[in-house]
Amino acid sequence: MTDTNADNGASNPVPQGAQPPAGPHFRVLTQFVRDFSFENPKAPESLRFEGKPQIDMGVEMNAQGRADGLFEVDLKLSVKATSNDNAMFQIELVYGGLFQIGGVEEKNIEPMLLIECPRYLFPFARQIIATATGDGGFYPPFLLEPLDFAAIYAARKAQQNGAPAMPPAQGEA
């Protein structure tokens, strides 16, 4: 039997004797695919098309606190591509992360969870979608444009408060 700490410091955000970071901060403890679906229903015919496909995209961000003080954040991306009203591919991805947040005022936790955390998760989710479309036979693979999570958050808050929502920016739904 040894005297080592079995949790490898997971419950302690900073090494012993070190000062916690000043100001707001977060740690990404883990990232994961919670749910993933790729459909290519008309293959191989869907791989031969003329012109540019019509893309419909949806973005959702969800966050919840846990009893252990950590936060789970999910980024849900839905993409449907059609050409001449024929389905080419459809993807649904829920990509999540487990975050530890500190030094943040209570009023700023929600924006951090729904703007900064999804901003961190997005490049990884984008890569999963690009790989799936490439593996599905589409060349070039589908690459999501960067998303403005602050604008999405502000539009959804305005909508919740009954104000007229600004139209979503390119690629948002």
Short mmCIF file of C-alpha atoms in Angstrom, two decimals:
data_model
loop_
_atom_site.label_atom_id
_atom_site.label_comp_id
_atom_site.label_asym_id
_atom_site.label_seq_id
_atom_site.Cartn_x
_atom_site.Cartn_y
_atom_site.Cartn_z
CA MET A 1 0.00 0.00 0.00
CA THR A 2 1.26 3.46 -0.87
CA ASP A 3 0.61 6.91 0.52
CA THR A 4 -0.20 8.50 -2.84
CA ASN A 5 -3.31 10.52 -3.46
CA ALA A 6 -5.60 8.40 -5.67
CA ASP A 7 -7.39 11.37 -7.26
CA ASN A 8 -4.16 12.67 -8.89
CA GLY A 9 -5.08 16.18 -7.84
CA ALA A 10 -8.39 16.19 -9.75
CA SER A 11 -10.22 17.71 -6.79
CA ASN A 12 -7.51 20.33 -6.22
CA PRO A 13 -7.40 22.89 -9.05
CA VAL A 14 -3.87 24.10 -8.23
CA PRO A 15 -0.75 22.28 -7.04
CA GLN A 16 -0.09 22.29 -3.31
CA GLY A 17 1.57 25.50 -2.18
CA ALA A 18 0.71 27.36 -5.40
CA GLN A 19 -1.62 30.32 -5.48
CA PRO A 20 -4.81 29.99 -7.51
CA PRO A 21 -4.79 32.09 -10.70
CA ALA A 22 -5.86 35.70 -10.24
CA GLY A 23 -9.06 36.71 -11.95
CA PRO A 24 -11.52 34.55 -13.81
CA HIS A 25 -10.34 31.21 -15.10
CA PHE A 26 -11.54 27.84 -16.19
CA ARG A 27 -10.05 24.42 -16.66
CA VAL A 28 -11.21 21.91 -19.21
CA LEU A 29 -11.20 18.63 -17.33
CA THR A 30 -12.43 16.47 -20.21
CA GLN A 31 -14.11 16.63 -23.61
CA PHE A 32 -16.33 13.99 -25.16
CA VAL A 33 -18.77 13.09 -27.92
CA ARG A 34 -22.13 12.65 -26.19
CA ASP A 35 -24.10 11.86 -29.36
CA PHE A 36 -23.18 11.66 -33.03
CA SER A 37 -25.08 10.79 -36.19
CA PHE A 38 -23.96 10.99 -39.83
CA GLU A 39 -26.35 10.06 -42.62
CA ASN A 40 -25.48 9.84 -46.29
CA PRO A 41 -28.79 8.36 -47.51
CA LYS A 42 -28.31 8.69 -51.29
CA ALA A 43 -24.67 7.58 -51.56
CA PRO A 44 -23.02 7.20 -53.99
CA GLU A 45 -25.36 9.39 -56.10
CA SER A 46 -25.21 12.18 -53.51
CA LEU A 47 -21.45 12.44 -54.12
CA ARG A 48 -22.00 13.52 -57.74
CA PHE A 49 -23.69 16.89 -57.84
CA GLU A 50 -23.43 20.15 -59.70
CA GLY A 51 -23.19 23.54 -58.03
CA LYS A 52 -23.23 24.46 -54.39
CA PRO A 53 -25.43 22.55 -51.90
CA GLN A 54 -28.00 24.29 -49.69
CA ILE A 55 -26.85 24.09 -46.06
CA ASP A 56 -29.22 24.32 -43.10
CA MET A 57 -27.48 24.56 -39.76
CA GLY A 58 -28.55 24.67 -36.13
CA VAL A 59 -26.53 25.56 -33.05
CA GLU A 60 -27.51 24.99 -29.42
CA MET A 61 -25.53 25.48 -26.24
CA ASN A 62 -26.57 23.96 -22.93
CA ALA A 63 -24.86 24.05 -19.56
CA GLN A 64 -25.62 22.65 -16.14
CA GLY A 65 -23.95 22.71 -12.79
CA ARG A 66 -23.11 19.52 -10.96
CA ALA A 67 -23.17 18.65 -7.27
CA ASP A 68 -19.35 18.48 -7.25
CA GLY A 69 -19.06 22.15 -8.30
CA LEU A 70 -18.10 21.39 -11.89
CA PHE A 71 -20.07 22.34 -15.01
CA GLU A 72 -21.11 20.26 -18.01
CA VAL A 73 -21.41 22.17 -21.28
CA ASP A 74 -22.88 20.71 -24.47
CA LEU A 75 -22.51 22.17 -27.93
CA LYS A 76 -25.07 20.72 -30.35
CA LEU A 77 -24.43 21.22 -34.05
CA SER A 78 -26.89 20.08 -36.72
CA VAL A 79 -26.05 20.30 -40.40
CA LYS A 80 -28.21 19.24 -43.33
CA ALA A 81 -26.99 19.56 -46.94
CA THR A 82 -29.33 19.29 -49.92
CA SER A 83 -28.92 19.75 -53.65
CA ASN A 84 -31.99 20.21 -55.85
CA ASP A 85 -34.16 19.12 -52.89
CA ASN A 86 -32.23 15.84 -52.62
CA ALA A 87 -30.59 15.01 -49.31
CA MET A 88 -26.82 14.83 -49.49
CA PHE A 89 -25.88 14.40 -45.85
CA GLN A 90 -27.18 15.13 -42.38
CA ILE A 91 -25.07 15.39 -39.24
CA GLU A 92 -26.02 15.82 -35.61
CA LEU A 93 -23.25 16.16 -33.07
CA VAL A 94 -23.47 16.83 -29.35
CA TYR A 95 -19.95 17.57 -28.18
CA GLY A 96 -19.47 18.16 -24.48
CA GLY A 97 -16.95 19.27 -21.96
CA LEU A 98 -16.53 19.18 -18.21
CA PHE A 99 -15.28 22.51 -16.87
CA GLN A 100 -14.04 23.85 -13.57
CA ILE A 101 -14.64 27.58 -13.19
CA GLY A 102 -13.20 29.88 -10.56
CA GLY A 103 -12.84 33.57 -9.81
CA VAL A 104 -16.00 34.44 -11.72
CA GLU A 105 -18.79 36.57 -10.29
CA GLU A 106 -22.16 34.82 -10.12
CA LYS A 107 -23.66 37.12 -12.78
CA ASN A 108 -20.87 36.20 -15.23
CA ILE A 109 -21.03 32.42 -14.89
CA GLU A 110 -23.84 31.93 -17.43
CA PRO A 111 -22.10 33.97 -20.17
CA MET A 112 -18.86 32.11 -19.49
CA LEU A 113 -20.62 28.75 -19.75
CA LEU A 114 -22.56 29.65 -22.90
CA ILE A 115 -19.94 31.76 -24.73
CA GLU A 116 -16.40 30.91 -23.63
CA CYS A 117 -16.82 27.18 -23.04
CA PRO A 118 -18.53 26.54 -26.43
CA ARG A 119 -15.87 28.72 -28.07
CA TYR A 120 -13.27 26.34 -26.68
CA LEU A 121 -15.20 23.20 -27.74
CA PHE A 122 -16.03 24.40 -31.26
CA PRO A 123 -12.75 23.62 -33.08
CA PHE A 124 -12.88 20.01 -31.89
CA ALA A 125 -16.53 19.61 -32.95
CA ARG A 126 -15.70 21.26 -36.29
CA GLN A 127 -12.95 18.70 -36.89
CA ILE A 128 -15.30 15.79 -36.15
CA ILE A 129 -17.78 17.09 -38.73
CA ALA A 130 -15.04 17.67 -41.33
CA THR A 131 -13.67 14.17 -40.81
CA ALA A 132 -17.13 12.57 -41.03
CA THR A 133 -17.99 14.34 -44.29
CA GLY A 134 -14.58 13.49 -45.75
CA ASP A 135 -14.95 9.85 -44.69
CA GLY A 136 -18.48 9.95 -46.16
CA GLY A 137 -16.98 10.67 -49.59
CA PHE A 138 -17.51 14.41 -49.81
CA TYR A 139 -14.58 16.35 -51.19
CA PRO A 140 -13.68 18.82 -50.01
CA PRO A 141 -14.94 17.95 -46.51
CA PHE A 142 -17.53 20.29 -45.02
CA LEU A 143 -15.86 22.90 -42.79
CA LEU A 144 -18.06 24.94 -40.50
CA GLU A 145 -17.40 28.66 -40.52
CA PRO A 146 -16.37 30.07 -37.13
CA LEU A 147 -19.35 30.98 -34.96
CA ASP A 148 -19.85 34.12 -32.89
CA PHE A 149 -21.04 32.56 -29.64
CA ALA A 150 -21.37 35.98 -27.98
CA ALA A 151 -23.82 37.11 -30.68
CA ILE A 152 -25.79 33.85 -30.45
CA TYR A 153 -25.99 34.23 -26.66
CA ALA A 154 -27.08 37.88 -26.89
CA ALA A 155 -29.76 37.08 -29.49
CA ARG A 156 -31.16 34.24 -27.40
CA LYS A 157 -31.18 36.37 -24.23
CA ALA A 158 -33.03 39.13 -26.10
CA GLN A 159 -35.52 36.58 -27.38
CA GLN A 160 -36.07 35.20 -23.86
CA ASN A 161 -36.64 38.73 -22.57
CA GLY A 162 -39.28 39.38 -25.24
CA ALA A 163 -37.21 41.82 -27.28
CA PRO A 164 -37.18 41.41 -31.03
CA ALA A 165 -34.31 39.11 -31.85
CA MET A 166 -31.62 40.19 -34.24
CA PRO A 167 -31.39 37.91 -37.26
CA PRO A 168 -28.74 35.25 -36.68
CA ALA A 169 -25.38 35.76 -38.33
CA GLN A 170 -24.18 33.54 -41.14
CA GLY A 171 -24.30 29.85 -40.24
CA GLU A 172 -26.38 30.29 -37.11
CA ALA A 173 -29.85 28.99 -36.43
#
